[in-house]
Amino acid sequence: MLMKILVLNAGSSSLKYQLFNWDNQQVEAKGNVEKIWIEGSFIKHKNHEGNKSEFPGNLANHREALQKVLEILVNPQHGALERLEDINAVGHRMVHGGEIFKTSALVNAKIMEILHSLIPLAPLHNPANIIGIEAVQEILPWVPNVVVFDTAFFQSMTPEHYLYALPMEYYEKYKIRKYGFHGTSHQYITQRACELLGKDYNTTNIISCHVGNGASIACIQNGKALETSLGFTPLEGLIMGTRCGDIDPAIVPFLIKNEGLSADEIDTILNKKSGVLGLYNGKSSDMRDIEEGYVAGKEPETQILKMYVNRIVRYIGGYAALMNGVEVIVMAAGILERSPLTRALIMKQLERMGASFDETKNDFREQERVITTPESKITVIVVPTDEEYMIAKDTYELVK
Ligand code: AMP
């Protein structure tokens, strides 16, 4: 049977899509709707030949956005489908699956009910993902929907890794614990790394670094995620584009008292005004700007990049110790896929740990490549992430 799978990733004001032909593993079209709800929405679309086009249009909600995407997909000039009936399944990225979803799931009424019950855990993200499913159910009622969770891969964590040292009543009452995010990406890059290196996934100690605007590090042992840096929300751990990562939690009540901030205001500061952007006095959250200043020997860029790298190295070292050794380190996402400089700064700190960096192999972007010497005790490999592929794969497995 010909299998066409549409992958949707609905954000609060955006909708990313990719159409897969699962029979030949080709992406037939992909794009992004931006500024849904906001005036001046537009769709950036790429067809199977890589030709780009842009479609303006005021799209008042995700349903209208999906309708417009489907029109483009069947448009003979830009599209990839003869008719909408050719879509066999839709896979949705869902940010939070709580403690309930340990794997992806085929959507039915019961699943929808559970998804709604998880909204308090991800009040900004899960509602947009749910609206995406409801829009498909309305417009393409014959199509099965599959949900793929950012948290599911980390459900293998045991309590000694996911509990916070808070009164247990908060875990029992609110399920406050570490969940971890970017799971689809960590799973993809680590499995792919083992495939490329000819290693057995179930017996290799792996550390994976997904470092883009959002960033996290995870460690995988015995084929399962042992621990990861993102926590109850996607705020813990590394310094990110606009998120602070690890800080002393006592800073929060201090700021509330001394700046008279509300809970929502402090949430906005920690999530949207901190990280690289905060350290850079609000000028930019883009690592390219930081690197440019670093290369020119400027401050505060040099200090920011050093802080950024230090935090990554601390997590790698901690996870290596936690697993009693690491054999493979995988690097992925916007910054580590594209930046030889940030990669090199991290690698220089890992030399004594047993990762012999081969600088001559490091000058590339977005390729699957090893950057350590053949003798290196730890193999470090760059693997461009592909969350959409993983979502399509799970969707295929559940509907085939
Ligand atoms: P992502 O969230 O994975 O899409 O990654 C976005 C981040 O990658 C942004 O902070 C970009 O500045 C950063 N980025 C993109 N291209 C480069 C590059 N060539 N060098 C360094 N950082 C980059």
CSV table of C-alpha atoms and ligand atoms in Angstrom, one decimal:
chain,number,residue,atom,x,y,z
A,1,MET,CA,0.0,0.0,0.0
A,2,LEU,CA,1.3,3.5,-0.9
A,3,MET,CA,1.9,5.3,2.3
A,4,LYS,CA,1.8,9.1,2.6
A,5,ILE,CA,2.3,10.5,6.0
A,6,LEU,CA,1.8,14.2,7.0
A,7,VAL,CA,3.8,15.3,10.0
A,8,LEU,CA,2.5,18.3,11.9
A,9,ASN,CA,4.3,20.3,14.6
A,10,ALA,CA,1.9,23.0,15.9
A,11,GLY,CA,3.4,25.8,18.1
A,12,SER,CA,1.4,28.5,19.8
A,13,SER,CA,1.4,30.7,16.6
A,14,SER,CA,3.1,28.4,14.1
A,15,LEU,CA,2.5,25.1,12.2
A,16,LYS,CA,5.4,23.2,10.7
A,17,TYR,CA,4.6,20.4,8.3
A,18,GLN,CA,6.3,17.7,6.3
A,19,LEU,CA,4.8,15.3,3.8
A,20,PHE,CA,6.6,11.9,3.7
A,21,ASN,CA,6.3,9.3,1.0
A,22,TRP,CA,7.1,6.3,3.3
A,23,ASP,CA,7.6,3.9,0.4
A,24,ASN,CA,10.6,5.6,-0.9
A,25,GLN,CA,11.5,7.5,2.3
A,26,GLN,CA,11.3,10.9,0.5
A,27,VAL,CA,10.1,14.2,1.9
A,28,GLU,CA,7.7,15.3,-0.8
A,29,ALA,CA,7.0,18.8,0.6
A,30,LYS,CA,7.6,20.8,3.7
A,31,GLY,CA,7.0,24.2,5.2
A,32,ASN,CA,6.1,26.4,8.0
A,33,VAL,CA,3.1,28.6,8.7
A,34,GLU,CA,4.1,31.6,10.8
A,35,LYS,CA,2.1,34.2,12.7
A,36,ILE,CA,-1.1,32.3,13.1
A,37,TRP,CA,-3.6,34.6,15.0
A,38,ILE,CA,-1.4,37.6,14.3
A,39,GLU,CA,-1.8,39.9,11.3
A,40,GLY,CA,0.5,39.1,8.4
A,41,SER,CA,0.5,35.3,8.6
A,42,PHE,CA,2.5,33.6,5.9
A,43,ILE,CA,3.5,30.1,4.7
A,44,LYS,CA,6.9,29.2,3.6
A,45,HIS,CA,6.7,26.1,1.4
A,46,LYS,CA,9.3,23.9,-0.3
A,47,ASN,CA,8.4,21.2,-2.8
A,48,HIS,CA,10.2,17.9,-3.5
A,49,GLU,CA,12.6,19.6,-5.9
A,50,GLY,CA,13.6,22.1,-3.2
A,51,ASN,CA,11.8,25.0,-4.9
A,52,LYS,CA,10.7,27.6,-2.4
A,53,SER,CA,7.5,29.7,-2.4
A,54,GLU,CA,5.8,31.9,0.0
A,55,PHE,CA,2.1,32.4,0.5
A,56,PRO,CA,0.6,35.3,2.4
A,57,GLY,CA,-2.8,35.2,4.0
A,58,ASN,CA,-4.5,36.2,7.3
A,59,LEU,CA,-4.9,32.9,9.1
A,60,ALA,CA,-7.1,33.3,12.2
A,61,ASN,CA,-6.4,30.0,13.8
A,62,HIS,CA,-4.7,26.6,13.3
A,63,ARG,CA,-7.7,25.2,11.5
A,64,GLU,CA,-7.4,27.9,8.8
A,65,ALA,CA,-3.6,27.3,8.7
A,66,LEU,CA,-4.1,23.6,8.1
A,67,GLN,CA,-6.7,24.2,5.4
A,68,LYS,CA,-4.3,26.5,3.6
A,69,VAL,CA,-1.5,24.0,3.9
A,70,LEU,CA,-3.7,21.3,2.4
A,71,GLU,CA,-4.7,23.6,-0.5
A,72,ILE,CA,-1.0,24.1,-1.2
A,73,LEU,CA,-0.3,20.4,-1.0
A,74,VAL,CA,-2.9,19.6,-3.7
A,75,ASN,CA,-2.0,22.6,-5.9
A,76,PRO,CA,-0.6,21.2,-9.2
A,77,GLN,CA,2.0,23.9,-9.3
A,78,HIS,CA,3.5,23.7,-5.8
A,79,GLY,CA,2.1,20.6,-4.3
A,80,ALA,CA,2.9,16.9,-3.9
A,81,LEU,CA,-0.6,15.3,-3.8
A,82,GLU,CA,-3.2,14.7,-6.4
A,83,ARG,CA,-5.9,14.6,-3.9
A,84,LEU,CA,-6.3,14.9,-0.1
A,85,GLU,CA,-7.5,11.3,0.1
A,86,ASP,CA,-3.9,10.2,-0.6
A,87,ILE,CA,-2.9,11.2,2.9
A,88,ASN,CA,-2.9,7.9,4.9
A,89,ALA,CA,-2.0,9.2,8.3
A,90,VAL,CA,-1.0,12.3,10.3
A,91,GLY,CA,1.7,12.3,12.9
A,92,HIS,CA,1.6,15.1,15.5
A,93,ARG,CA,4.4,16.3,17.7
A,94,MET,CA,3.1,16.6,21.3
A,95,VAL,CA,5.2,18.3,23.8
A,96,HIS,CA,4.1,16.7,27.1
A,97,GLY,CA,2.9,13.2,27.7
A,98,GLY,CA,3.2,13.3,31.5
A,99,GLU,CA,3.8,10.0,33.2
A,100,ILE,CA,1.1,8.3,31.1
A,101,PHE,CA,2.7,8.1,27.6
A,102,LYS,CA,5.8,6.0,27.4
A,103,THR,CA,5.4,5.5,23.7
A,104,SER,CA,3.6,7.1,20.8
A,105,ALA,CA,-0.2,6.5,20.6
A,106,LEU,CA,-2.9,6.2,18.0
A,107,VAL,CA,-5.5,8.9,18.7
A,108,ASN,CA,-9.0,7.9,19.8
A,109,ALA,CA,-11.6,9.6,22.1
A,110,LYS,CA,-10.0,8.3,25.3
A,111,ILE,CA,-6.5,9.5,24.2
A,112,MET,CA,-7.9,12.9,23.5
A,113,GLU,CA,-9.4,13.0,27.0
A,114,ILE,CA,-6.0,12.2,28.5
A,115,LEU,CA,-4.3,14.8,26.3
A,116,HIS,CA,-6.6,17.4,27.6
A,117,SER,CA,-6.0,16.3,31.2
A,118,LEU,CA,-2.2,16.9,30.7
A,119,ILE,CA,-2.6,20.6,29.7
A,120,PRO,CA,-1.7,21.9,33.2
A,121,LEU,CA,1.8,20.3,32.7
A,122,ALA,CA,2.4,22.2,29.5
A,123,PRO,CA,-0.1,25.1,29.3
A,124,LEU,CA,1.6,26.9,26.4
A,125,HIS,CA,2.4,23.9,24.2
A,126,ASN,CA,-0.1,21.1,24.6
A,127,PRO,CA,-3.2,23.2,23.7
A,128,ALA,CA,-1.6,24.1,20.3
A,129,ASN,CA,-0.8,20.5,19.6
A,130,ILE,CA,-4.3,19.4,20.5
A,131,ILE,CA,-5.8,22.1,18.2
A,132,GLY,CA,-3.7,20.6,15.5
A,133,ILE,CA,-5.3,17.2,16.0
A,134,GLU,CA,-8.8,18.6,16.2
A,135,ALA,CA,-8.2,20.5,12.9
A,136,VAL,CA,-7.2,17.3,11.2
A,137,GLN,CA,-10.2,15.4,12.6
A,138,GLU,CA,-12.4,18.1,11.2
A,139,ILE,CA,-10.9,18.6,7.8
A,140,LEU,CA,-9.6,15.0,7.1
A,141,PRO,CA,-12.0,12.9,9.2
A,142,TRP,CA,-11.0,9.6,7.6
A,143,VAL,CA,-7.3,9.9,8.5
A,144,PRO,CA,-5.8,8.2,11.6
A,145,ASN,CA,-3.8,10.5,13.9
A,146,VAL,CA,-0.8,9.5,15.9
A,147,VAL,CA,0.7,11.5,18.7
A,148,VAL,CA,4.5,11.4,19.3
A,149,PHE,CA,5.7,12.9,22.6
A,150,ASP,CA,8.8,14.9,23.4
A,151,THR,CA,8.8,13.4,26.9
A,152,ALA,CA,8.2,9.7,26.0
A,153,PHE,CA,11.8,8.7,25.4
A,154,PHE,CA,12.7,9.8,29.0
A,155,GLN,CA,10.0,7.8,30.7
A,156,SER,CA,12.6,5.2,31.1
A,157,MET,CA,14.2,7.3,33.9
A,158,THR,CA,13.9,5.8,37.3
A,159,PRO,CA,12.9,7.8,40.5
A,160,GLU,CA,16.5,8.3,41.6
A,161,HIS,CA,17.0,10.3,38.4
A,162,TYR,CA,13.7,12.0,38.0
A,163,LEU,CA,12.7,13.1,41.5
A,164,TYR,CA,13.6,16.6,42.9
A,165,ALA,CA,14.6,16.9,46.5
A,166,LEU,CA,11.4,18.6,47.4
A,167,PRO,CA,8.7,17.5,49.9
A,168,MET,CA,7.3,14.3,48.3
A,169,GLU,CA,3.7,15.7,48.6
A,170,TYR,CA,4.4,17.9,45.6
A,171,TYR,CA,5.3,15.0,43.5
A,172,GLU,CA,2.3,13.1,44.7
A,173,LYS,CA,-0.1,16.1,44.3
A,174,TYR,CA,1.2,17.7,41.1
A,175,LYS,CA,3.6,15.2,39.6
A,176,ILE,CA,6.4,17.7,40.0
A,177,ARG,CA,9.4,15.7,38.7
A,178,LYS,CA,11.9,15.7,35.9
A,179,TYR,CA,10.3,14.8,32.5
A,180,GLY,CA,12.9,15.8,30.0
A,181,PHE,CA,12.1,17.1,26.5
A,182,HIS,CA,13.6,16.8,22.9
A,183,GLY,CA,13.2,13.1,23.4
A,184,THR,CA,12.4,12.4,19.8
A,185,SER,CA,15.6,14.1,18.8
A,186,HIS,CA,17.8,12.4,21.4
A,187,GLN,CA,16.3,9.0,20.4
A,188,TYR,CA,16.9,9.7,16.7
A,189,ILE,CA,20.5,11.0,16.9
A,190,THR,CA,21.7,8.3,19.3
A,191,GLN,CA,20.1,5.4,17.3
A,192,ARG,CA,21.5,6.9,14.1
A,193,ALA,CA,24.9,7.4,15.6
A,194,CYS,CA,25.1,3.7,16.6
A,195,GLU,CA,23.9,2.7,13.1
A,196,LEU,CA,26.7,4.8,11.5
A,197,LEU,CA,29.4,3.6,13.9
A,198,GLY,CA,28.3,-0.1,13.8
A,199,LYS,CA,27.7,-0.1,17.6
A,200,ASP,CA,25.1,-2.0,19.6
A,201,TYR,CA,22.6,0.5,20.9
A,202,ASN,CA,21.8,-1.7,23.9
A,203,THR,CA,25.3,-2.0,25.2
A,204,THR,CA,26.9,1.4,24.3
A,205,ASN,CA,27.1,4.3,26.9
A,206,ILE,CA,26.1,7.4,24.9
A,207,ILE,CA,25.8,11.1,25.7
A,208,SER,CA,23.7,13.1,23.3
A,209,CYS,CA,23.8,16.9,23.0
A,210,HIS,CA,20.9,18.6,21.3
A,211,VAL,CA,22.1,22.2,21.2
A,212,GLY,CA,20.1,24.7,19.3
A,213,ASN,CA,17.9,27.6,20.5
A,214,GLY,CA,16.5,25.2,23.0
A,215,ALA,CA,19.2,22.8,24.3
A,216,SER,CA,19.5,19.7,26.3
A,217,ILE,CA,22.0,16.8,27.0
A,218,ALA,CA,21.0,13.3,27.8
A,219,CYS,CA,22.7,10.0,28.6
A,220,ILE,CA,21.7,6.7,27.3
A,221,GLN,CA,22.7,3.4,28.9
A,222,ASN,CA,21.5,-0.2,28.1
A,223,GLY,CA,19.5,1.3,25.2
A,224,LYS,CA,17.5,3.5,27.6
A,225,ALA,CA,17.6,7.2,28.6
A,226,LEU,CA,19.1,7.3,32.1
A,227,GLU,CA,18.9,11.1,32.7
A,228,THR,CA,18.6,14.4,30.8
A,229,SER,CA,19.2,18.1,31.5
A,230,LEU,CA,15.7,19.5,30.9
A,231,GLY,CA,13.3,19.0,33.8
A,232,PHE,CA,9.8,19.6,34.9
A,233,THR,CA,9.7,22.2,32.1
A,234,PRO,CA,12.1,23.0,29.3
A,235,LEU,CA,13.9,25.5,31.5
A,236,GLU,CA,16.5,23.4,33.5
A,237,GLY,CA,20.0,22.6,32.5
A,238,LEU,CA,22.0,24.3,29.8
A,239,ILE,CA,22.1,28.0,29.0
A,240,MET,CA,19.7,28.4,26.0
A,241,GLY,CA,18.9,31.2,23.5
A,242,THR,CA,16.4,32.9,25.9
A,243,ARG,CA,16.1,30.4,28.8
A,244,CYS,CA,18.3,30.6,31.9
A,245,GLY,CA,19.0,26.9,32.5
A,246,ASP,CA,20.3,26.0,36.0
A,247,ILE,CA,20.2,28.8,38.5
A,248,ASP,CA,19.9,28.8,42.3
A,249,PRO,CA,16.1,28.5,42.9
A,250,ALA,CA,16.3,31.1,45.7
A,251,ILE,CA,16.8,33.8,43.1
A,252,VAL,CA,13.1,33.4,42.2
A,253,PRO,CA,11.7,34.5,45.6
A,254,PHE,CA,14.5,37.1,45.9
A,255,LEU,CA,13.4,38.7,42.6
A,256,ILE,CA,9.7,38.4,43.5
A,257,LYS,CA,10.4,40.3,46.8
A,258,ASN,CA,12.8,42.9,45.5
A,259,GLU,CA,11.4,43.6,42.1
A,260,GLY,CA,7.8,43.1,43.0
A,261,LEU,CA,7.3,40.6,40.2
A,262,SER,CA,4.3,38.4,39.7
A,263,ALA,CA,4.6,34.6,39.0
A,264,ASP,CA,3.9,35.2,35.3
A,265,GLU,CA,6.4,38.0,35.0
A,266,ILE,CA,9.2,35.9,36.6
A,267,ASP,CA,8.2,33.0,34.3
A,268,THR,CA,8.6,35.3,31.2
A,269,ILE,CA,12.0,36.6,32.5
A,270,LEU,CA,13.4,33.1,33.0
A,271,ASN,CA,12.0,31.7,29.7
A,272,LYS,CA,12.1,34.6,27.3
A,273,LYS,CA,14.6,37.2,28.6
A,274,SER,CA,17.4,35.1,30.0
A,275,GLY,CA,20.0,32.8,28.6
A,276,VAL,CA,22.2,34.2,25.8
A,277,LEU,CA,19.7,37.0,25.2
A,278,GLY,CA,19.8,38.1,28.9
A,279,LEU,CA,23.6,37.9,29.1
A,280,TYR,CA,23.8,40.0,25.9
A,281,ASN,CA,21.7,42.8,27.4
A,282,GLY,CA,18.8,41.9,25.1
A,283,LYS,CA,20.7,42.4,21.9
A,284,SER,CA,20.4,39.0,20.3
A,285,SER,CA,19.9,35.3,21.2
A,286,ASP,CA,21.6,34.2,18.0
A,287,MET,CA,24.8,32.2,18.5
A,288,ARG,CA,26.2,33.5,15.3
A,289,ASP,CA,26.3,37.0,16.8
A,290,ILE,CA,28.0,35.7,19.9
A,291,GLU,CA,30.6,33.8,17.8
A,292,GLU,CA,31.3,36.9,15.7
A,293,GLY,CA,32.1,38.9,18.8
A,294,TYR,CA,34.2,36.1,20.3
A,295,VAL,CA,36.3,35.8,17.1
A,296,ALA,CA,36.9,39.6,17.2
A,297,GLY,CA,38.0,39.2,20.9
A,298,LYS,CA,35.0,41.3,22.1
A,299,GLU,CA,33.1,41.4,25.4
A,300,PRO,CA,30.6,40.3,26.6
A,301,GLU,CA,30.5,37.8,23.7
A,302,THR,CA,33.7,36.0,24.8
A,303,GLN,CA,32.4,35.6,28.3
A,304,ILE,CA,29.0,34.4,27.1
A,305,LEU,CA,30.5,31.8,24.8
A,306,LYS,CA,32.7,30.6,27.6
A,307,MET,CA,29.8,30.3,30.0
A,308,TYR,CA,27.8,28.5,27.4
A,309,VAL,CA,30.5,25.9,26.7
A,310,ASN,CA,31.3,25.5,30.4
A,311,ARG,CA,27.7,24.4,31.2
A,312,ILE,CA,27.7,21.9,28.3
A,313,VAL,CA,31.1,20.4,29.4
A,314,ARG,CA,29.9,20.2,33.0
A,315,TYR,CA,26.9,18.1,31.9
A,316,ILE,CA,29.0,15.9,29.7
A,317,GLY,CA,31.4,15.2,32.5
A,318,GLY,CA,28.7,14.6,35.0
A,319,TYR,CA,26.9,12.1,32.7
A,320,ALA,CA,30.1,10.4,31.9
A,321,ALA,CA,30.7,9.8,35.6
A,322,LEU,CA,27.1,8.8,36.2
A,323,MET,CA,27.4,6.0,33.6
A,324,ASN,CA,30.9,5.1,34.7
A,325,GLY,CA,32.3,5.9,31.3
A,326,VAL,CA,31.1,7.1,27.9
A,327,GLU,CA,31.9,5.6,24.5
A,328,VAL,CA,30.0,7.8,22.1
A,329,ILE,CA,29.1,11.5,22.3
A,330,VAL,CA,26.6,12.8,19.7
A,331,MET,CA,26.2,16.4,18.7
A,332,ALA,CA,23.1,17.9,17.0
A,333,ALA,CA,20.7,20.8,16.5
A,334,GLY,CA,21.1,24.3,15.1
A,335,ILE,CA,24.4,25.2,16.9
A,336,LEU,CA,26.3,21.9,17.1
A,337,GLU,CA,25.3,20.9,13.6
A,338,ARG,CA,26.5,24.2,12.1
A,339,SER,CA,29.2,25.7,14.3
A,340,PRO,CA,32.8,24.4,14.0
A,341,LEU,CA,33.8,27.0,16.7
A,342,THR,CA,31.4,25.9,19.5
A,343,ARG,CA,32.2,22.3,18.7
A,344,ALA,CA,35.9,22.9,18.9
A,345,LEU,CA,35.6,24.8,22.2
A,346,ILE,CA,33.7,21.9,23.7
A,347,MET,CA,36.1,19.3,22.3
A,348,LYS,CA,39.2,21.1,23.8
A,349,GLN,CA,37.7,20.5,27.2
A,350,LEU,CA,37.2,16.8,26.6
A,351,GLU,CA,40.7,15.9,25.6
A,352,ARG,CA,41.8,14.6,29.1
A,353,MET,CA,38.6,12.6,29.4
A,354,GLY,CA,39.6,10.6,26.4
A,355,ALA,CA,38.1,12.3,23.3
A,356,SER,CA,41.0,13.1,20.9
A,357,PHE,CA,39.7,15.8,18.7
A,358,ASP,CA,40.7,15.9,15.0
A,359,GLU,CA,40.4,19.6,14.1
A,360,THR,CA,41.0,18.9,10.4
A,361,LYS,CA,37.7,17.0,10.3
A,362,ASN,CA,35.6,19.7,12.0
A,363,ASP,CA,35.1,22.3,9.2
A,364,PHE,CA,31.6,21.3,8.0
A,365,ARG,CA,27.9,21.9,8.5
A,366,GLU,CA,24.9,19.7,8.8
A,367,GLN,CA,26.6,16.4,7.9
A,368,GLU,CA,27.0,13.0,9.6
A,369,ARG,CA,30.7,13.0,10.6
A,370,VAL,CA,33.0,11.8,13.2
A,371,ILE,CA,35.3,14.6,14.6
A,372,THR,CA,37.6,12.5,16.7
A,373,THR,CA,40.7,10.5,15.7
A,374,PRO,CA,40.4,6.7,15.0
A,375,GLU,CA,42.4,6.0,18.2
A,376,SER,CA,40.2,8.2,20.4
A,377,LYS,CA,38.7,6.4,23.4
A,378,ILE,CA,35.5,8.3,23.0
A,379,THR,CA,34.0,8.7,19.5
A,380,VAL,CA,32.4,12.1,19.0
A,381,ILE,CA,30.0,12.3,16.0
A,382,VAL,CA,27.8,15.0,14.6
A,383,VAL,CA,24.4,13.7,13.4
A,384,PRO,CA,21.9,16.3,12.1
A,385,THR,CA,18.7,15.7,13.9
A,386,ASP,CA,15.4,14.7,12.2
A,387,GLU,CA,12.5,14.8,14.6
A,388,GLU,CA,10.0,14.8,11.7
A,389,TYR,CA,11.4,11.5,10.4
A,390,MET,CA,11.0,9.9,13.8
A,391,ILE,CA,7.4,11.1,14.0
A,392,ALA,CA,6.7,9.7,10.6
A,393,LYS,CA,8.3,6.4,11.5
A,394,ASP,CA,6.3,6.0,14.7
A,395,THR,CA,3.1,7.0,12.8
A,396,TYR,CA,3.9,4.4,10.2
A,397,GLU,CA,4.5,1.7,12.8
A,398,LEU,CA,1.2,2.5,14.5
A,399,VAL,CA,-1.1,2.7,11.5
A,400,LYS,CA,0.5,0.1,9.1
B,1,AMP,P1,17.5,25.3,16.4
B,1,AMP,O1,16.7,25.7,17.6
B,1,AMP,O2,18.0,23.9,16.5
B,1,AMP,O3,16.9,25.6,15.1
B,1,AMP,O4,18.9,26.2,16.4
B,1,AMP,C1,18.8,27.6,16.3
B,1,AMP,C2,20.1,28.2,16.8
B,1,AMP,O5,21.2,27.8,15.9
B,1,AMP,C3,20.1,29.7,16.8
B,1,AMP,O6,20.6,30.2,18.1
B,1,AMP,C4,21.1,30.1,15.7
B,1,AMP,O7,21.8,31.2,16.0
B,1,AMP,C5,22.0,28.9,15.7
B,1,AMP,N1,22.8,28.8,14.5
B,1,AMP,C6,22.3,28.7,13.2
B,1,AMP,N2,23.3,28.6,12.3
B,1,AMP,C7,24.5,28.7,13.0
B,1,AMP,C8,25.8,28.8,12.7
B,1,AMP,N3,26.3,28.7,11.4
B,1,AMP,N4,26.7,28.9,13.7
B,1,AMP,C9,26.4,29.0,15.0
B,1,AMP,N5,25.1,29.0,15.4
B,1,AMP,C10,24.1,28.9,14.4
